[in-house]
Amino acid sequence: MIIVLKPGTTPAEFDHVIERIHQLGLKPHVSTGEHRTIIGVIGDENKLQAQPLQAIPGVEQVLPIMKPFKLASREFNKKDTVVAVGKVKIGGGSLGMIAGPCAVEGVEILDEIAGPVKNAGANILRGGAFKPRTSPYSFQGLGEEGLKILHDIGAKHDMPVVTEVMDPRQVPLVERYADMFQIGARNMQNFDLLKEVGQTKKPVLMKRGMSATVKDLLMSAEYVLAEGNANVVLCERGVRSFEDSTRNMLDMSAVPNVKVMSHLPIIVDPSHATGRPDLIPSMALAAVAAGADGVHIEVHSCPEKALSDGPQALLPPRYAEVMKQIRRLAEMFGKTF
Amino acid sequence: MIIVLKPGTTPAEFDHVIERIHQLGLKPHVSTGEHRTIIGVIGDENKLQAQPLQAIPGVEQVLPIMKPFKLASREFNKKDTVVAVGKVKIGGGSLGMIAGPCAVEGVEILDEIAGPVKNAGANILRGGAFKPRTSPYSFQGLGEEGLKILHDIGAKHDMPVVTEVMDPRQVPLVERYADMFQIGARNMQNFDLLKEVGQTKKPVLMKRGMSATVKDLLMSAEYVLAEGNANVVLCERGVRSFEDSTRNMLDMSAVPNVKVMSHLPIIVDPSHATGRPDLIPSMALAAVAAGADGVHIEVHSCPEKALSDGPQALLPPRYAEVMKQIRRLAEMFGKTF
Amino acid sequence: MIIVLKPGTTPAEFDHVIERIHQLGLKPHVSTGEHRTIIGVIGDENKLQAQPLQAIPGVEQVLPIMKPFKLASREFNKKDTVVAVGKVKIGGGSLGMIAGPCAVEGVEILDEIAGPVKNAGANILRGGAFKPRTSPYSFQGLGEEGLKILHDIGAKHDMPVVTEVMDPRQVPLVERYADMFQIGARNMQNFDLLKEVGQTKKPVLMKRGMSATVKDLLMSAEYVLAEGNANVVLCERGVRSFEDSTRNMLDMSAVPNVKVMSHLPIIVDPSHATGRPDLIPSMALAAVAAGADGVHIEVHSCPEKALSDGPQALLPPRYAEVMKQIRRLAEMFGKTF
Amino acid sequence: MIIVLKPGTTPAEFDHVIERIHQLGLKPHVSTGEHRTIIGVIGDENKLQAQPLQAIPGVEQVLPIMKPFKLASREFNKKDTVVAVGKVKIGGGSLGMIAGPCAVEGVEILDEIAGPVKNAGANILRGGAFKPRTSPYSFQGLGEEGLKILHDIGAKHDMPVVTEVMDPRQVPLVERYADMFQIGARNMQNFDLLKEVGQTKKPVLMKRGMSATVKDLLMSAEYVLAEGNANVVLCERGVRSFEDSTRNMLDMSAVPNVKVMSHLPIIVDPSHATGRPDLIPSMALAAVAAGADGVHIEVHSCPEKALSDGPQALLPPRYAEVMKQIRRLAEMFGKTF
């Protein structure tokens, strides 16, 4: 931590800053420059980050040196983490290929989608039973009924399943049916929910919030890790921007950026990121080329009748084509699924 | 709802679109232009908004005409809503002047802040007992203990109190102690939480999400209203942007914008919006001039020792000065507090 | 300037960093912490800011301490600068009330607008002769003919005039007719144009770029100041954001923010910032309450026939009403126009 | 074009809207719905887009149906445009691999960079002679001297050269030395400059503005095309966002998005987009996988002494490694360079 003093700080203000640093059990290291005095603070930066040093009279800037996350950091774990979802591995060269409809709508329709995506190479089935919809008047999901259907169709096709949990009270219920929790973008900083899934052993797919920085995303992962659950897979799904021809803006650089800062796997969801089926295939390929540990694509056999997000779903045959290309690309990079 | 067809749509595709519209019990109205065919759809647009019309083959664009919220809309209620928080009124010319520390830290410190802010003209006391912190290692609030302190100090100074609720399971507990729920920016789309507070009768202070549009904010209010709780006060508290010299970007135009679209009161929180005590006073004044129904300011008697967000708090004497100016401004606009 | 080294930096890398600092004629000041080594660099930071220190092997972060602008900075000039535009003063308690149509369209129409805005209290007339239009097929302005009309109508109503200059080659021409140059948002970083107006003595109205930070805006002002022209008035006119119900997002906090960092006057343009006549009046009031040195409003006597940006113009009677309120507000703050 | 009327529009207002449409030589097509009246306008939409219909009393919304660009649109030209830069082709399966230092700094240093990048597979040499720097105190480029050096070193290594032109007055000078003009992000809406390069026959590398939408980018290309120069190559180089760990946010989806909307080639510049050498290689690979027609990478043999943007440059050996991988990827997609 570095503290920069305002020009014209009084000796009393200076002494007060130094005293506060000592009170915290830390050591100040003063450099007096031509225009500014700077104080390097030696000691546990985590202790300091919780302190409102900026508010001390005479302080102009407080510059943190260390990253605010620890368990999620690359420094904590040099080796890439591999997360197991049922028999499927995500990370370390194994790609998680997640596919399925936005929402679970019924047994037949899910079965009709699961078969083809499994054949195309998908290894995890997705489907929402609890849906976070912007409008209270939109379809809110089938609830437990949807969870059962997802579980059964997953079992039938031998695929582990992932589904969103929105409410800490639903965690035990969702845990019974799902192989992986999904934390949606809108709940990335729903900290009580994060703590709750952190207390289970089930893997967690953590979607990036709509205006979360990469550091924010890693801080939210840290919440889960700090509770003892190390099985976190991050997911880039686009962020809010001024661009109005796509639903969100896919921040592809988040993939290598996360890999520099953290040991956790990261996958990409081009469906929510673009909202446009015509852009999904090339973004899925780009994600694998960027080093992603998997791709999350929404597939629906009849997008025009889908109860949620139909317009952004691929048809199963288009998904199968894309998966062929992804497979060749993955091989080129020495990865498998 | 207007549906625009792609150039070169086949007659079969056209017929299919028309058929789908009829299936939904609605009437199509076709205009054939030089470059595009457009279909006006007559009937209940809410029915249509839930439909994935964009996914029908041949459809290029779907343009909604109506706003997606109803109970929150100005069309639903031409008169400004006035929300009562204890004996304090917000809206319709009455300003809600909310002040207090970011977090409740203890009896004495809160008392030391509440007295001066009450004297300065604040009419609602704030303080967090459950704190949504980016880091799991930061102070998370005193919990029920904090709620009790807030309630008691509020009672002592005859001020109703507002405090954040983060978890649907905490709603009954918070309801016991607080006069108003706060929904934080990070939970603006925590829909289960919104439904839960919607089922109480207590007023709700709904903070705008970090990347929520004004429409998104009104849709979240709609969730509370749809459950039967009409006492919603909106709060502009800045949104995420590229500007790096302020914590967030205060969207002041949200104030008149909300008033055009909705009958709900809206207040402004310059503390979180700017994160800078040197900018808070002028932004508080601007908010009142813009037509806001109140101002939310964090005040702390010792910002450098605050357990949360100290650097953005005003000292009580500075708050008192600002309130003097706000009072003159409010009078000029015929408003009171 | 502070240089933070990566953990695990070799002694050779360390020596190389120190050597580079000495080569630049500066002094290093080393602090060795638990997790990181930091080097404070003493000396002329401007020299350093031009250096790619970040690229030196072993360097993790380079943290500047000083602001990158000098002549525009508050430290350079503690007193507020007052800019004279003809007989009108902007800054130091005098408000520049700029009004007029987006584009100069003809003698009669401009005369029809100038009279009422002058009567309402406007003290500077605006109108574009060279128009930066997103589409090459939109009206591009009347050119020199437009400049003449603007000059003549300004003279008739005894108002100095401001008009945009887009091309360095037009500077001498525009200088002949206008009392103040406008640099449009799209040209805020057209550095050759900035240098060219910097070499005149005419005041410059510098609009903030669509995604410029406040620092970027001040750096662009620095370009003009560095050429010897000290008459710069800044203008907040909204920035790009995800909000889709307003044309741009008005960053009202830029007003006090600029006043903390710089001595230059700043005005607000709610017309371009919101693009909505129903929001302009309250944003104009908020701007004055926030401390702005003036307000820039587009006024047109027949918005539906305006050749540019008609939908965002106020009608003259509405402008007159707003000006009455602004006058009362200005008086309250001890300002005049 | 679709015009939506406000609820409660008077018959006189309605008649006035219809009259205005007829005055413009167009035909209205009225649909009266339950909540709104909508008017489809049949005829040349370009004529209408220049009209301030939004300002007509009674009009609630104006919804354009057609895209505002024409010559740049995919509808205008179904076949991908291939742009020749000297003997190098960009588009239609041929990749433009542009490399070189940010700025031309001298003969030896440029030669030292050009040799290795040519060997690694780069086919166009870049280097700035006129530099748009945020600070007036930063190195501004060598000017004509730099152009000569770039031209000579390009000739020596048999590579066509691209360099930025910032000022319309420099166009003839730059044209003499360069094979391709670069329009920088800050000048994407410097319309006089666009017209000037539009009047030459030289290819133009058009960088996306910092907060330009994909449509804005295509509108700027339209300016060049409308002047008769059809040789435009677009360049995605990142946009401004709230993410603070990268210099800009690379909008990778702009690549397929442009290809849907336009026939023009598009390349990606991961150097400016990320500002981080550790992210450039994977973003370059992702760009090719996304379908880009080339990659623009800054390379410097001694980044720590570069006079501009050193920290984001790759060293020549790292560039050569990346190019090997790009070559394999290009082959997989049937592309060559």
CSV table of C-alpha atoms in Angstrom, one decimal, chain A residues 34-207:
chain,number,residue,atom,x,y,z
A,34,GLU,CA,10.0,17.4,-5.1
A,35,HIS,CA,6.2,17.7,-5.4
A,36,ARG,CA,4.8,15.1,-3.1
A,37,THR,CA,5.6,13.0,0.0
A,38,ILE,CA,4.8,9.3,-0.4
A,39,ILE,CA,4.6,6.7,2.3
A,40,GLY,CA,5.1,3.0,1.5
A,41,VAL,CA,3.4,0.9,4.1
A,42,ILE,CA,5.0,-2.4,4.9
A,43,GLY,CA,2.9,-5.3,6.3
A,44,ASP,CA,-0.3,-7.2,5.7
A,45,GLU,CA,-2.0,-5.3,3.0
A,46,ASN,CA,-5.3,-7.1,3.6
A,47,LYS,CA,-5.5,-5.4,7.0
A,48,LEU,CA,-5.0,-2.0,5.4
A,49,GLN,CA,-7.5,-2.5,2.6
A,50,ALA,CA,-10.3,-2.6,5.1
A,51,GLN,CA,-9.2,0.7,6.4
A,52,PRO,CA,-10.5,4.1,5.3
A,53,LEU,CA,-7.0,5.6,4.9
A,54,GLN,CA,-8.3,7.9,2.1
A,55,ALA,CA,-10.3,9.7,4.7
A,56,ILE,CA,-7.4,10.7,6.9
A,57,PRO,CA,-6.8,14.5,6.6
A,58,GLY,CA,-3.8,15.3,4.3
A,59,VAL,CA,-4.0,12.1,2.3
A,60,GLU,CA,-4.4,12.6,-1.5
A,61,GLN,CA,-4.3,9.1,-2.8
A,62,VAL,CA,-4.1,5.5,-1.5
A,63,LEU,CA,-2.6,3.1,-4.1
A,64,PRO,CA,-3.0,-0.6,-3.4
A,65,ILE,CA,-0.1,-2.8,-4.5
A,66,MET,CA,-1.6,-6.2,-3.9
A,67,LYS,CA,-4.6,-7.8,-5.5
A,68,PRO,CA,-7.6,-7.9,-3.1
A,69,PHE,CA,-8.3,-11.6,-3.7
A,70,LYS,CA,-6.1,-14.4,-2.4
A,71,LEU,CA,-7.5,-17.9,-2.7
A,72,ALA,CA,-8.6,-17.2,-6.3
A,73,SER,CA,-5.2,-15.7,-7.2
A,74,ARG,CA,-2.6,-17.2,-9.5
A,75,GLU,CA,0.0,-16.5,-6.8
A,76,PHE,CA,-1.9,-18.8,-4.4
A,77,ASN,CA,-2.0,-21.7,-6.9
A,78,LYS,CA,0.4,-21.8,-9.9
A,79,LYS,CA,-1.3,-24.8,-11.4
A,80,ASP,CA,-4.5,-24.6,-13.3
A,81,THR,CA,-7.5,-25.8,-11.3
A,82,VAL,CA,-9.5,-28.6,-12.9
A,83,VAL,CA,-13.2,-28.8,-11.8
A,84,ALA,CA,-15.1,-32.1,-12.0
A,85,VAL,CA,-18.8,-31.9,-12.9
A,86,GLY,CA,-19.9,-35.5,-12.5
A,87,LYS,CA,-17.5,-37.3,-14.8
A,88,VAL,CA,-16.8,-34.3,-16.9
A,89,LYS,CA,-13.6,-32.2,-16.3
A,90,ILE,CA,-13.3,-28.5,-16.9
A,91,GLY,CA,-9.8,-27.0,-17.1
A,92,GLY,CA,-6.3,-28.3,-17.7
A,93,GLY,CA,-7.0,-29.1,-21.3
A,94,SER,CA,-10.5,-30.5,-20.8
A,95,LEU,CA,-13.3,-28.4,-22.2
A,96,GLY,CA,-16.7,-28.2,-20.7
A,97,MET,CA,-19.2,-28.0,-23.5
A,98,ILE,CA,-22.4,-26.9,-22.0
A,99,ALA,CA,-25.6,-26.8,-24.1
A,100,GLY,CA,-29.3,-26.9,-23.7
A,101,PRO,CA,-32.3,-24.6,-23.7
A,102,CYS,CA,-32.6,-21.3,-21.7
A,103,ALA,CA,-35.4,-22.8,-19.6
A,104,VAL,CA,-36.7,-26.3,-18.9
A,105,GLU,CA,-40.1,-26.2,-20.5
A,106,GLY,CA,-41.2,-29.9,-20.5
A,107,VAL,CA,-40.0,-33.5,-20.7
A,108,GLU,CA,-40.3,-34.0,-24.5
A,109,ILE,CA,-38.9,-30.7,-25.6
A,110,LEU,CA,-35.9,-31.1,-23.3
A,111,ASP,CA,-35.3,-34.7,-24.5
A,112,GLU,CA,-35.6,-33.5,-28.1
A,113,ILE,CA,-32.8,-31.0,-27.5
A,114,ALA,CA,-30.6,-33.2,-25.2
A,115,GLY,CA,-30.2,-36.0,-27.7
A,116,PRO,CA,-28.8,-34.0,-30.5
A,117,VAL,CA,-26.5,-31.8,-28.4
A,118,LYS,CA,-25.1,-34.9,-26.7
A,119,ASN,CA,-24.5,-36.4,-30.2
A,120,ALA,CA,-22.8,-33.2,-31.3
A,121,GLY,CA,-20.4,-33.5,-28.4
A,122,ALA,CA,-21.9,-31.5,-25.6
A,123,ASN,CA,-20.9,-32.9,-22.2
A,124,ILE,CA,-23.0,-31.0,-19.8
A,125,LEU,CA,-26.8,-30.3,-20.1
A,126,ARG,CA,-28.2,-26.9,-19.1
A,127,GLY,CA,-31.7,-25.7,-18.5
A,128,GLY,CA,-33.3,-23.1,-16.1
A,129,ALA,CA,-35.9,-24.1,-13.6
A,130,PHE,CA,-35.8,-20.8,-11.7
A,131,LYS,CA,-35.5,-17.9,-14.2
A,132,PRO,CA,-34.4,-14.4,-13.4
A,133,ARG,CA,-36.6,-12.4,-15.7
A,134,THR,CA,-36.5,-8.6,-16.1
A,135,SER,CA,-40.3,-8.5,-16.1
A,136,PRO,CA,-42.5,-10.0,-13.4
A,137,TYR,CA,-45.0,-10.9,-16.1
A,138,SER,CA,-42.6,-13.2,-18.0
A,139,PHE,CA,-42.3,-16.9,-17.6
A,140,GLN,CA,-40.5,-17.5,-14.3
A,141,GLY,CA,-39.6,-21.2,-14.7
A,142,LEU,CA,-41.1,-24.5,-13.7
A,143,GLY,CA,-39.4,-24.6,-10.3
A,144,GLU,CA,-38.9,-28.1,-8.7
A,145,GLU,CA,-40.8,-29.7,-11.5
A,146,GLY,CA,-38.2,-28.3,-13.9
A,147,LEU,CA,-35.3,-29.5,-11.7
A,148,LYS,CA,-36.7,-33.0,-11.8
A,149,ILE,CA,-37.1,-33.0,-15.6
A,150,LEU,CA,-33.6,-31.7,-16.0
A,151,HIS,CA,-32.2,-34.3,-13.7
A,152,ASP,CA,-34.0,-37.2,-15.4
A,153,ILE,CA,-33.2,-36.1,-19.0
A,154,GLY,CA,-29.6,-35.6,-18.0
A,155,ALA,CA,-29.5,-39.1,-16.5
A,156,LYS,CA,-31.1,-40.6,-19.6
A,157,HIS,CA,-28.4,-39.1,-21.9
A,158,ASP,CA,-25.6,-39.6,-19.3
A,159,MET,CA,-24.9,-35.9,-19.0
A,160,PRO,CA,-24.3,-34.0,-15.7
A,161,VAL,CA,-26.6,-31.0,-15.4
A,162,VAL,CA,-26.2,-27.3,-14.5
A,163,THR,CA,-29.0,-25.0,-13.5
A,164,GLU,CA,-29.4,-21.6,-12.0
A,165,VAL,CA,-30.0,-21.0,-8.3
A,166,MET,CA,-31.3,-17.5,-7.5
A,167,ASP,CA,-32.3,-17.6,-3.8
A,168,PRO,CA,-30.3,-18.9,-0.9
A,169,ARG,CA,-33.4,-20.8,0.3
A,170,GLN,CA,-33.4,-22.9,-2.9
A,171,VAL,CA,-29.8,-24.1,-2.5
A,172,PRO,CA,-30.6,-27.4,-0.8
A,173,LEU,CA,-33.4,-28.1,-3.3
A,174,VAL,CA,-31.2,-27.4,-6.3
A,175,GLU,CA,-28.4,-29.3,-4.8
A,176,ARG,CA,-30.5,-32.5,-4.8
A,177,TYR,CA,-31.1,-32.4,-8.5
A,178,ALA,CA,-28.2,-30.6,-10.1
A,179,ASP,CA,-24.5,-31.5,-10.6
A,180,MET,CA,-23.4,-27.8,-10.8
A,181,PHE,CA,-24.9,-24.6,-9.5
A,182,GLN,CA,-25.1,-21.6,-11.9
A,183,ILE,CA,-24.9,-18.2,-10.3
A,184,GLY,CA,-26.4,-15.8,-12.8
A,185,ALA,CA,-25.0,-12.5,-13.9
A,186,ARG,CA,-27.6,-10.6,-11.9
A,187,ASN,CA,-26.6,-12.5,-8.7
A,188,MET,CA,-22.8,-12.3,-9.0
A,189,GLN,CA,-22.8,-10.0,-6.0
A,190,ASN,CA,-25.6,-11.6,-4.1
A,191,PHE,CA,-23.2,-12.4,-1.4
A,192,ASP,CA,-25.6,-14.4,0.8
A,193,LEU,CA,-26.2,-16.7,-2.1
A,194,LEU,CA,-22.5,-17.0,-2.8
A,195,LYS,CA,-21.9,-18.0,0.9
A,196,GLU,CA,-24.6,-20.5,0.7
A,197,VAL,CA,-23.3,-22.4,-2.4
A,198,GLY,CA,-19.8,-22.0,-0.9
A,199,GLN,CA,-20.9,-24.2,1.9
A,200,THR,CA,-21.8,-27.1,-0.4
A,201,LYS,CA,-19.3,-29.2,-2.3
A,202,LYS,CA,-21.0,-28.9,-5.6
A,203,PRO,CA,-19.2,-27.0,-8.5
A,204,VAL,CA,-20.3,-23.5,-9.2
A,205,LEU,CA,-20.6,-21.8,-12.6
A,206,MET,CA,-20.1,-18.2,-11.8
A,207,LYS,CA,-21.3,-15.8,-14.5
